Amino acid sequence: MKPEALAEGGYRVSYEDVPLRTQDPGERRRERLPEENCGGRGTADSTVESGKGTADSTVESGREAADCTVESGKGTADSTVESGREAADCTAESGKGTVDGTAESGKGTADSTAESCKGTADGTVENSKEAVCCTGDRGWRLADVEAGKVSMEGFLAQLTDEDLCCIVRGEGMCSPKVTAGTAGAFGGVTDRLAGYGIPIACCADGPSGIRMDCGSIAFAMPNGACLASTFNEALSEELFEWEGLELRKNKIDTLLGPGINLHRNPLNGRNFEYFSEDPFVTGKMAAAQLRAMGRYDVTGTIKHFACNSQEYKRNEVEAVVSERALRELYLKGFEIAVTEGGAYSIMTSYNPINGFWSASNYDMLTTILRGEWKYDGIVMTDWWAKANDEGHAGKVENTAAMVRAQNDLFMVVANAGENSQKDNSMESLKKGTVTRGEYLRSAANICRFLLRTPAYQRMLGRKSDLDRQLEATRAQEMESFGELVRIAVTEGTCCLPVEQIATGKGSSVTFELNIRERGIYRLELTCRVAGQGSLAQIPLTLSQDRQIVKTISLTGEDKEWRTKEIRLNPSFHNTTFLKFFFGQGGMEIREARLVLEESMEAQYRAEKETAEETD
């Protein structure tokens, strides 16, 4: 492709004859325009001109037609691609839409709107199932679906609208309902959902190994660019078979990786996570890793679907891309991961694509992903991603638009049952802009995923010899790591159970603090030294979320009770981890009291509102 600037300020794009990967060897494709439409040059194969003229370009390769139109100012170029697939309308109209997101001087301010071939604005989706009325609890549990006693549809018909609104919300970060310190939990996130035998699954960052913010240790894996540089699928597969074993050991059902975006912008701060600029290499490496993890019945969540080519303002900058570029570049790696690697968990990207934020892009998530590639897994958002209705700005609360597009899970909220994110699910169901059938469809996708997880097997009490061996290994590791104690901090103050703080040399304990009100807390520690010589040095190191906050040291002279005050770091999430480590024995603790020093809830809400107004 050779872009040439036109005198009028538009662009001419010439396509040379090139072999197609999907054709037989030697078969070639020609894209040609009538000479009178080539700006007097006569040799250009395809022309896009600024002005009033239009240029038709037909691509013939024995496949069905799919529209792909780009309008710049008044000029248009219609490129009809015969692709043997259902048409996915990836039309981008520049200068006409209402979606802020195209980078202008790095600020993402240009407007762009996409026209979808399915009804995404009014909530009408052609192939969505009709809503099934709520039957109430008839005694069916998810295990009955596995046993063939009831269909998935019959099982889910028991759920109320409120249940359905809850099941599409993942919880996190560091949810106390799953492995400590991990990124999120989803599935049976409420007592009612759990009562139907719906397990709760765990996901953890990746892609370069498991991230657990509680201080637990996991293997650090080579990054994606390093692995892809080997061009060795077998090596990557062998490595990630071990990763699958570690996921199984830590009761994590999916690793949030591999990251398979392309290297398109050299300033993308996460290029090291991604494999390559080549979609074929990317897809092959991803498929190898997925196959390997799958041997332990866990999986990876391939991300970010799609066109996440930069980090700066990644939740705003819009990708205006032709359908051909989408299919041949940005989607190809994902397609290979799905069709060859058996992917069944995908994370959408933050950015808009041709007018629709990725999480609410029906053509991407339903027409192509599920329709053409026959994908039958779950789709989750990136953490706190936006979605939009046609012609409207993206909003974090627009879960209804996500579900309409078949993005099954919004990740993440602090409390799914309380709708802590204040999403629009119930409101949209009442208004009829989204249907109960569409929520049932996503619930079915989620439950089918859960049936494949070790979490489901554990819920039923099914343990293999491997699980028992892994549990024994994990128990040994936890002994060296220290005890984990979960505490609910529901008020502005809270006393930690000092009887659970072992103070011997080398002892440690970690408190998982589930905080209702985020902010800055102060730890008031009443302590002394007993039974030690006057020259003894007794250090206590306090860490918060893997960062050392302070080391306090008493001497053998400190025989009277004294109170030490330690100001903790701000709590940005509703869960934080506080670890005590004793380098020497001899310290006694009478009281450990948490006090809310400064609430930051109002500040966080104001920052969120400001960000939405800016968008």
Tab-separated table of N, CA and C in Angstrom, residues 13-138:
chain	number	residue	atom	x	y	z
A	13	VAL	N	-4.498	6.143	-2.274
A	13	VAL	CA	-3.919	4.901	-1.773
A	13	VAL	C	-3.870	3.909	-2.908
A	14	SER	N	-2.681	3.449	-3.281
A	14	SER	CA	-2.522	2.499	-4.375
A	14	SER	C	-2.266	1.110	-3.812
A	15	TYR	N	-2.971	0.124	-4.343
A	15	TYR	CA	-2.771	-1.261	-3.947
A	15	TYR	C	-2.083	-1.997	-5.091
A	16	GLU	N	-0.956	-2.596	-4.808
A	16	GLU	CA	-0.296	-3.391	-5.819
A	16	GLU	C	-0.911	-4.783	-5.841
A	17	ASP	N	-0.662	-5.526	-6.933
A	17	ASP	CA	-1.097	-6.916	-6.984
A	17	ASP	C	-0.295	-7.712	-5.962
A	18	VAL	N	-0.989	-8.411	-5.059
A	18	VAL	CA	-0.289	-9.198	-4.043
A	18	VAL	C	-0.956	-10.553	-3.909
A	19	PRO	N	-0.180	-11.609	-3.650
A	19	PRO	CA	-0.804	-12.912	-3.390
A	19	PRO	C	-1.576	-12.858	-2.082
A	20	LEU	N	-2.675	-13.571	-2.008
A	20	LEU	CA	-3.463	-13.637	-0.779
A	20	LEU	C	-3.086	-14.894	-0.013
A	21	ARG	N	-2.955	-14.766	1.308
A	21	ARG	CA	-2.635	-15.942	2.120
A	21	ARG	C	-3.726	-16.997	2.033
A	22	THR	N	-4.963	-16.542	1.799
A	22	THR	CA	-6.090	-17.474	1.828
A	22	THR	C	-6.348	-18.121	0.471
A	23	GLN	N	-5.553	-17.763	-0.550
A	23	GLN	CA	-5.774	-18.318	-1.876
A	23	GLN	C	-4.763	-19.418	-2.178
A	24	ASP	N	-4.992	-20.107	-3.274
A	24	ASP	CA	-4.056	-21.129	-3.703
A	24	ASP	C	-2.740	-20.482	-4.123
A	25	PRO	N	-1.636	-21.216	-4.012
A	25	PRO	CA	-0.346	-20.649	-4.428
A	25	PRO	C	-0.402	-20.173	-5.875
A	26	GLY	N	0.107	-19.005	-6.100
A	26	GLY	CA	0.143	-18.464	-7.452
A	26	GLY	C	-1.083	-17.682	-7.837
A	27	GLU	N	-2.200	-17.892	-7.136
A	27	GLU	CA	-3.413	-17.138	-7.454
A	27	GLU	C	-3.256	-15.722	-6.936
A	28	ARG	N	-3.582	-14.743	-7.762
A	28	ARG	CA	-3.351	-13.361	-7.396
A	28	ARG	C	-4.647	-12.583	-7.487
A	29	ARG	N	-4.658	-11.461	-6.794
A	29	ARG	CA	-5.866	-10.637	-6.768
A	29	ARG	C	-5.521	-9.245	-7.268
A	30	ARG	N	-6.357	-8.697	-8.136
A	30	ARG	CA	-6.139	-7.354	-8.654
A	30	ARG	C	-7.264	-6.446	-8.180
A	31	GLU	N	-6.879	-5.287	-7.670
A	31	GLU	CA	-7.844	-4.277	-7.261
A	31	GLU	C	-7.680	-3.108	-8.222
A	32	ARG	N	-8.714	-2.775	-8.967
A	32	ARG	CA	-8.559	-1.788	-10.022
A	32	ARG	C	-9.736	-0.831	-10.028
A	33	LEU	N	-9.445	0.395	-10.355
A	33	LEU	CA	-10.472	1.412	-10.551
A	33	LEU	C	-10.493	1.820	-12.009
A	34	PRO	N	-11.635	2.282	-12.478
A	34	PRO	CA	-11.641	2.868	-13.821
A	34	PRO	C	-10.633	4.003	-13.883
A	35	GLU	N	-9.971	4.143	-15.043
A	35	GLU	CA	-8.913	5.142	-15.146
A	35	GLU	C	-9.412	6.552	-14.914
A	36	GLU	N	-10.688	6.799	-15.260
A	36	GLU	CA	-11.185	8.154	-15.077
A	36	GLU	C	-11.325	8.516	-13.612
A	37	ASN	N	-11.289	7.536	-12.728
A	37	ASN	CA	-11.391	7.819	-11.298
A	37	ASN	C	-10.030	7.846	-10.614
A	38	CYS	N	-8.965	7.807	-11.390
A	38	CYS	CA	-7.637	7.724	-10.798
A	38	CYS	C	-6.915	9.056	-10.814
A	39	GLY	N	-7.647	10.138	-10.843
A	39	GLY	CA	-7.024	11.450	-10.737
A	39	GLY	C	-6.115	11.775	-11.896
A	40	GLY	N	-6.396	11.198	-13.090
A	40	GLY	CA	-5.595	11.488	-14.260
A	40	GLY	C	-4.305	10.700	-14.343
A	41	ARG	N	-4.043	9.847	-13.346
A	41	ARG	CA	-2.774	9.111	-13.345
A	41	ARG	C	-2.868	7.835	-14.167
A	42	GLY	N	-4.024	7.175	-14.118
A	42	GLY	CA	-4.231	6.006	-14.955
A	42	GLY	C	-3.611	4.728	-14.429
A	43	THR	N	-2.651	4.812	-13.495
A	43	THR	CA	-1.969	3.607	-13.020
A	43	THR	C	-2.318	3.239	-11.591
A	44	ALA	N	-2.965	4.135	-10.886
A	44	ALA	CA	-3.319	3.829	-9.497
A	44	ALA	C	-4.427	2.807	-9.464
A	45	ASP	N	-4.303	1.813	-8.597
A	45	ASP	CA	-5.312	0.761	-8.506
A	45	ASP	C	-6.512	1.178	-7.682
A	46	SER	N	-6.319	2.010	-6.672
A	46	SER	CA	-7.429	2.398	-5.810
A	46	SER	C	-7.209	3.815	-5.358
A	47	THR	N	-8.251	4.652	-5.403
A	47	THR	CA	-8.099	6.064	-5.092
A	47	THR	C	-9.113	6.509	-4.074
A	48	VAL	N	-8.658	7.256	-3.063
A	48	VAL	CA	-9.541	7.923	-2.121
A	48	VAL	C	-9.269	9.397	-2.253
A	49	GLU	N	-10.218	10.159	-2.707
A	49	GLU	CA	-10.003	11.572	-2.947
A	49	GLU	C	-10.862	12.415	-2.033
A	50	SER	N	-10.310	13.577	-1.646
A	50	SER	CA	-11.077	14.538	-0.875
A	50	SER	C	-11.800	15.435	-1.841
A	51	GLY	N	-13.062	15.639	-1.621
A	51	GLY	CA	-13.878	16.421	-2.528
A	51	GLY	C	-15.217	15.781	-2.644
A	52	LYS	N	-15.811	15.774	-3.821
A	52	LYS	CA	-17.159	15.243	-3.963
A	52	LYS	C	-17.188	13.887	-4.653
A	53	GLY	N	-16.079	13.512	-5.276
A	53	GLY	CA	-16.107	12.280	-6.040
A	53	GLY	C	-16.096	11.051	-5.166
A	54	THR	N	-16.544	9.930	-5.700
A	54	THR	CA	-16.470	8.649	-5.003
A	54	THR	C	-15.729	7.668	-5.878
A	55	ALA	N	-15.090	6.727	-5.267
A	55	ALA	CA	-14.349	5.711	-6.005
A	55	ALA	C	-14.794	4.353	-5.525
A	56	ASP	N	-15.156	3.479	-6.452
A	56	ASP	CA	-15.575	2.128	-6.103
A	56	ASP	C	-14.418	1.170	-6.344
A	57	SER	N	-14.138	0.372	-5.365
A	57	SER	CA	-13.080	-0.625	-5.501
A	57	SER	C	-13.650	-1.977	-5.138
A	58	THR	N	-13.637	-2.910	-6.074
A	58	THR	CA	-14.160	-4.243	-5.827
A	58	THR	C	-13.010	-5.226	-5.721
A	59	VAL	N	-12.991	-5.975	-4.645
A	59	VAL	CA	-11.965	-6.980	-4.427
A	59	VAL	C	-12.612	-8.332	-4.625
A	60	GLU	N	-12.119	-9.099	-5.585
A	60	GLU	CA	-12.738	-10.379	-5.885
A	60	GLU	C	-11.807	-11.506	-5.465
A	61	SER	N	-12.301	-12.375	-4.602
A	61	SER	CA	-11.515	-13.564	-4.243
A	61	SER	C	-12.423	-14.741	-3.935
A	62	GLY	N	-13.577	-14.794	-4.604
A	62	GLY	CA	-14.473	-15.915	-4.407
A	62	GLY	C	-15.141	-15.942	-3.069
A	63	ARG	N	-15.335	-14.750	-2.442
A	63	ARG	CA	-15.932	-14.702	-1.111
A	63	ARG	C	-17.083	-13.730	-1.105
A	64	GLU	N	-17.901	-13.822	-0.085
A	64	GLU	CA	-19.104	-13.021	-0.001
A	64	GLU	C	-18.788	-11.561	0.304
A	65	ALA	N	-19.705	-10.658	-0.002
A	65	ALA	CA	-19.423	-9.226	0.108
A	65	ALA	C	-19.533	-8.728	1.534
A	66	ALA	N	-18.613	-7.841	1.899
A	66	ALA	CA	-18.677	-7.147	3.190
A	66	ALA	C	-18.292	-5.708	2.948
A	67	ASP	N	-19.108	-4.782	3.388
A	67	ASP	CA	-18.877	-3.357	3.155
A	67	ASP	C	-17.771	-2.820	4.039
A	68	CYS	N	-16.970	-1.955	3.485
A	68	CYS	CA	-15.973	-1.250	4.283
A	68	CYS	C	-15.772	0.120	3.680
A	69	THR	N	-16.342	1.152	4.283
A	69	THR	CA	-16.330	2.492	3.718
A	69	THR	C	-15.650	3.453	4.658
A	70	VAL	N	-14.796	4.305	4.115
A	70	VAL	CA	-14.172	5.351	4.900
A	70	VAL	C	-14.512	6.675	4.266
A	71	GLU	N	-15.058	7.594	5.054
A	71	GLU	CA	-15.392	8.909	4.544
A	71	GLU	C	-14.504	9.946	5.196
A	72	SER	N	-13.853	10.744	4.390
A	72	SER	CA	-13.024	11.828	4.891
A	72	SER	C	-13.532	13.113	4.287
A	73	GLY	N	-14.078	13.975	5.118
A	73	GLY	CA	-14.719	15.168	4.577
A	73	GLY	C	-15.910	14.741	3.767
A	74	LYS	N	-15.900	15.020	2.436
A	74	LYS	CA	-17.017	14.648	1.579
A	74	LYS	C	-16.687	13.473	0.671
A	75	GLY	N	-15.395	13.187	0.511
A	75	GLY	CA	-15.033	12.111	-0.396
A	75	GLY	C	-15.262	10.763	0.236
A	76	THR	N	-15.581	9.751	-0.565
A	76	THR	CA	-15.784	8.408	-0.038
A	76	THR	C	-15.069	7.403	-0.906
A	77	ALA	N	-14.735	6.294	-0.313
A	77	ALA	CA	-14.176	5.168	-1.059
A	77	ALA	C	-14.915	3.933	-0.618
A	78	ASP	N	-15.637	3.294	-1.519
A	78	ASP	CA	-16.358	2.067	-1.198
A	78	ASP	C	-15.510	0.885	-1.619
A	79	SER	N	-15.114	0.112	-0.655
A	79	SER	CA	-14.319	-1.072	-0.950
A	79	SER	C	-15.160	-2.284	-0.630
A	80	THR	N	-15.605	-2.993	-1.647
A	80	THR	CA	-16.423	-4.182	-1.451
A	80	THR	C	-15.514	-5.390	-1.410
A	81	VAL	N	-15.464	-6.055	-0.284
A	81	VAL	CA	-14.595	-7.202	-0.092
A	81	VAL	C	-15.445	-8.449	-0.095
A	82	GLU	N	-15.202	-9.339	-1.050
A	82	GLU	CA	-15.971	-10.572	-1.107
A	82	GLU	C	-15.244	-11.597	-0.257
A	83	SER	N	-15.828	-11.928	0.888
A	83	SER	CA	-15.054	-12.659	1.890
A	83	SER	C	-15.641	-13.981	2.342
A	84	GLY	N	-16.764	-14.412	1.823
A	84	GLY	CA	-17.320	-15.680	2.270
A	84	GLY	C	-17.790	-15.654	3.694
A	85	ARG	N	-17.950	-14.468	4.271
A	85	ARG	CA	-18.356	-14.323	5.653
A	85	ARG	C	-19.566	-13.422	5.698
A	86	GLU	N	-20.260	-13.430	6.827
A	86	GLU	CA	-21.328	-12.461	7.012
A	86	GLU	C	-20.720	-11.077	7.043
A	87	ALA	N	-21.359	-10.128	6.384
A	87	ALA	CA	-20.795	-8.784	6.320
A	87	ALA	C	-20.711	-8.171	7.703
A	88	ALA	N	-19.529	-7.682	8.042
A	88	ALA	CA	-19.352	-6.922	9.273
A	88	ALA	C	-19.097	-5.494	8.872
A	89	ASP	N	-20.025	-4.602	9.164
A	89	ASP	CA	-19.937	-3.224	8.708
A	89	ASP	C	-19.015	-2.448	9.625
A	90	CYS	N	-17.784	-2.235	9.171
A	90	CYS	CA	-16.803	-1.503	9.969
A	90	CYS	C	-16.631	-0.109	9.402
A	91	THR	N	-17.728	0.587	9.175
A	91	THR	CA	-17.690	1.897	8.556
A	91	THR	C	-17.258	2.954	9.547
A	92	ALA	N	-16.328	3.778	9.155
A	92	ALA	CA	-15.919	4.899	9.997
A	92	ALA	C	-16.183	6.191	9.264
A	93	GLU	N	-16.934	7.078	9.854
A	93	GLU	CA	-17.213	8.365	9.253
A	93	GLU	C	-16.516	9.444	10.065
A	94	SER	N	-15.513	10.072	9.461
A	94	SER	CA	-14.752	11.085	10.180
A	94	SER	C	-15.416	12.432	10.031
A	95	GLY	N	-15.542	13.116	11.141
A	95	GLY	CA	-16.094	14.460	11.097
A	95	GLY	C	-17.586	14.512	11.237
A	96	LYS	N	-18.268	13.350	11.354
A	96	LYS	CA	-19.722	13.364	11.461
A	96	LYS	C	-20.218	12.871	12.804
A	97	GLY	N	-19.382	12.116	13.536
A	97	GLY	CA	-19.896	11.402	14.699
A	97	GLY	C	-19.813	12.182	15.989
A	98	THR	N	-20.063	11.434	17.063
A	98	THR	CA	-20.098	12.064	18.381
A	98	THR	C	-19.174	11.388	19.373
A	99	VAL	N	-18.371	10.429	18.912
A	99	VAL	CA	-17.509	9.708	19.836
A	99	VAL	C	-16.154	10.380	19.890
A	100	ASP	N	-15.781	10.908	21.060
A	100	ASP	CA	-14.454	11.490	21.217
A	100	ASP	C	-13.462	10.357	21.386
A	101	GLY	N	-12.367	10.442	20.661
A	101	GLY	CA	-11.420	9.367	20.859
A	101	GLY	C	-10.270	9.335	19.907
A	102	THR	N	-10.287	9.996	18.765
A	102	THR	CA	-9.163	9.947	17.864
A	102	THR	C	-8.090	10.902	18.339
A	103	ALA	N	-6.850	10.434	18.348
A	103	ALA	CA	-5.777	11.253	18.901
A	103	ALA	C	-5.560	12.501	18.071
A	104	GLU	N	-5.620	13.630	18.722
A	104	GLU	CA	-5.274	14.896	18.088
A	104	GLU	C	-4.296	15.582	19.021
A	105	SER	N	-3.031	15.657	18.578
A	105	SER	CA	-1.963	16.170	19.437
A	105	SER	C	-1.892	15.382	20.745
A	106	GLY	N	-2.152	14.077	20.641
A	106	GLY	CA	-2.046	13.223	21.824
A	106	GLY	C	-3.200	13.342	22.779
A	107	LYS	N	-4.269	14.057	22.415
A	107	LYS	CA	-5.344	14.280	23.375
A	107	LYS	C	-6.605	13.506	23.047
A	108	GLY	N	-6.679	12.920	21.868
A	108	GLY	CA	-7.849	12.119	21.543
A	108	GLY	C	-9.123	12.925	21.519
A	109	THR	N	-9.246	13.886	20.587
A	109	THR	CA	-10.402	14.764	20.624
A	109	THR	C	-11.249	14.723	19.366
A	110	ALA	N	-10.790	14.083	18.311
A	110	ALA	CA	-11.567	14.098	17.080
A	110	ALA	C	-12.775	13.199	17.203
A	111	ASP	N	-13.821	13.502	16.456
A	111	ASP	CA	-15.057	12.738	16.532
A	111	ASP	C	-15.066	11.638	15.484
A	112	SER	N	-15.678	10.532	15.841
A	112	SER	CA	-15.846	9.455	14.878
A	112	SER	C	-16.997	8.581	15.315
A	113	THR	N	-17.806	8.172	14.346
A	113	THR	CA	-18.947	7.319	14.650
A	113	THR	C	-18.970	6.146	13.695
A	114	ALA	N	-19.307	4.976	14.194
A	114	ALA	CA	-19.405	3.800	13.344
A	114	ALA	C	-20.855	3.424	13.157
A	115	GLU	N	-21.171	2.949	11.947
A	115	GLU	CA	-22.508	2.447	11.682
A	115	GLU	C	-22.464	0.937	11.799
A	116	SER	N	-23.263	0.379	12.669
A	116	SER	CA	-23.256	-1.061	12.878
A	116	SER	C	-24.323	-1.725	12.039
A	117	CYS	N	-23.982	-2.916	11.506
A	117	CYS	CA	-24.961	-3.607	10.676
A	117	CYS	C	-26.014	-4.291	11.522
A	118	LYS	N	-25.802	-4.375	12.831
A	118	LYS	CA	-26.833	-4.903	13.718
A	118	LYS	C	-27.417	-3.764	14.520
A	119	GLY	N	-28.602	-3.978	15.084
A	119	GLY	CA	-29.214	-2.897	15.846
A	119	GLY	C	-28.605	-2.777	17.213
A	120	THR	N	-27.593	-1.930	17.355
A	120	THR	CA	-26.932	-1.788	18.642
A	120	THR	C	-27.390	-0.562	19.392
A	121	ALA	N	-28.049	0.356	18.740
A	121	ALA	CA	-28.459	1.571	19.428
A	121	ALA	C	-29.767	1.381	20.172
A	122	ASP	N	-30.692	0.665	19.580
A	122	ASP	CA	-31.996	0.536	20.208
A	122	ASP	C	-32.134	-0.748	21.012
A	123	GLY	N	-31.041	-1.479	21.117
A	123	GLY	CA	-31.087	-2.687	21.936
A	123	GLY	C	-31.616	-3.898	21.211
A	124	THR	N	-31.900	-3.801	19.927
A	124	THR	CA	-32.425	-4.923	19.172
A	124	THR	C	-31.279	-5.677	18.534
A	125	VAL	N	-31.100	-6.914	18.898
A	125	VAL	CA	-30.054	-7.736	18.324
A	125	VAL	C	-30.716	-8.882	17.591
A	126	GLU	N	-30.389	-9.008	16.298
A	126	GLU	CA	-31.133	-9.930	15.458
A	126	GLU	C	-31.071	-11.374	15.934
A	127	ASN	N	-29.888	-11.800	16.374
A	127	ASN	CA	-29.773	-13.216	16.689
A	127	ASN	C	-29.824	-13.516	18.176
A	128	SER	N	-30.227	-12.553	19.005
A	128	SER	CA	-30.340	-12.838	20.437
A	128	SER	C	-31.598	-13.654	20.701
A	129	LYS	N	-31.514	-14.488	21.714
A	129	LYS	CA	-32.651	-15.342	22.011
A	129	LYS	C	-33.765	-14.548	22.671
A	130	GLU	N	-34.978	-15.016	22.470
A	130	GLU	CA	-36.103	-14.372	23.137
A	130	GLU	C	-35.994	-14.589	24.644
A	131	ALA	N	-36.459	-13.604	25.367
A	131	ALA	CA	-36.368	-13.668	26.821
A	131	ALA	C	-37.239	-14.792	27.375
A	132	VAL	N	-36.704	-15.510	28.356
A	132	VAL	CA	-37.452	-16.536	29.066
A	132	VAL	C	-37.871	-15.948	30.405
A	133	CYS	N	-39.143	-16.014	30.699
A	133	CYS	CA	-39.638	-15.444	31.953
A	133	CYS	C	-39.035	-16.185	33.145
A	134	CYS	N	-38.888	-15.465	34.237
A	134	CYS	CA	-38.332	-16.055	35.451
A	134	CYS	C	-39.307	-17.081	36.018
A	135	THR	N	-38.827	-18.290	36.230
A	135	THR	CA	-39.678	-19.359	36.760
A	135	THR	C	-39.607	-19.451	38.277
A	136	GLY	N	-38.602	-18.776	38.881
A	136	GLY	CA	-38.361	-18.967	40.304
A	136	GLY	C	-37.571	-20.241	40.545
A	137	ASP	N	-37.167	-20.447	41.766
A	137	ASP	CA	-36.322	-21.584	42.117
A	137	ASP	C	-37.112	-22.885	42.014
A	138	ARG	N	-36.731	-23.731	41.073
A	138	ARG	CA	-37.368	-25.038	40.900
A	138	ARG	C	-36.466	-26.174	41.362
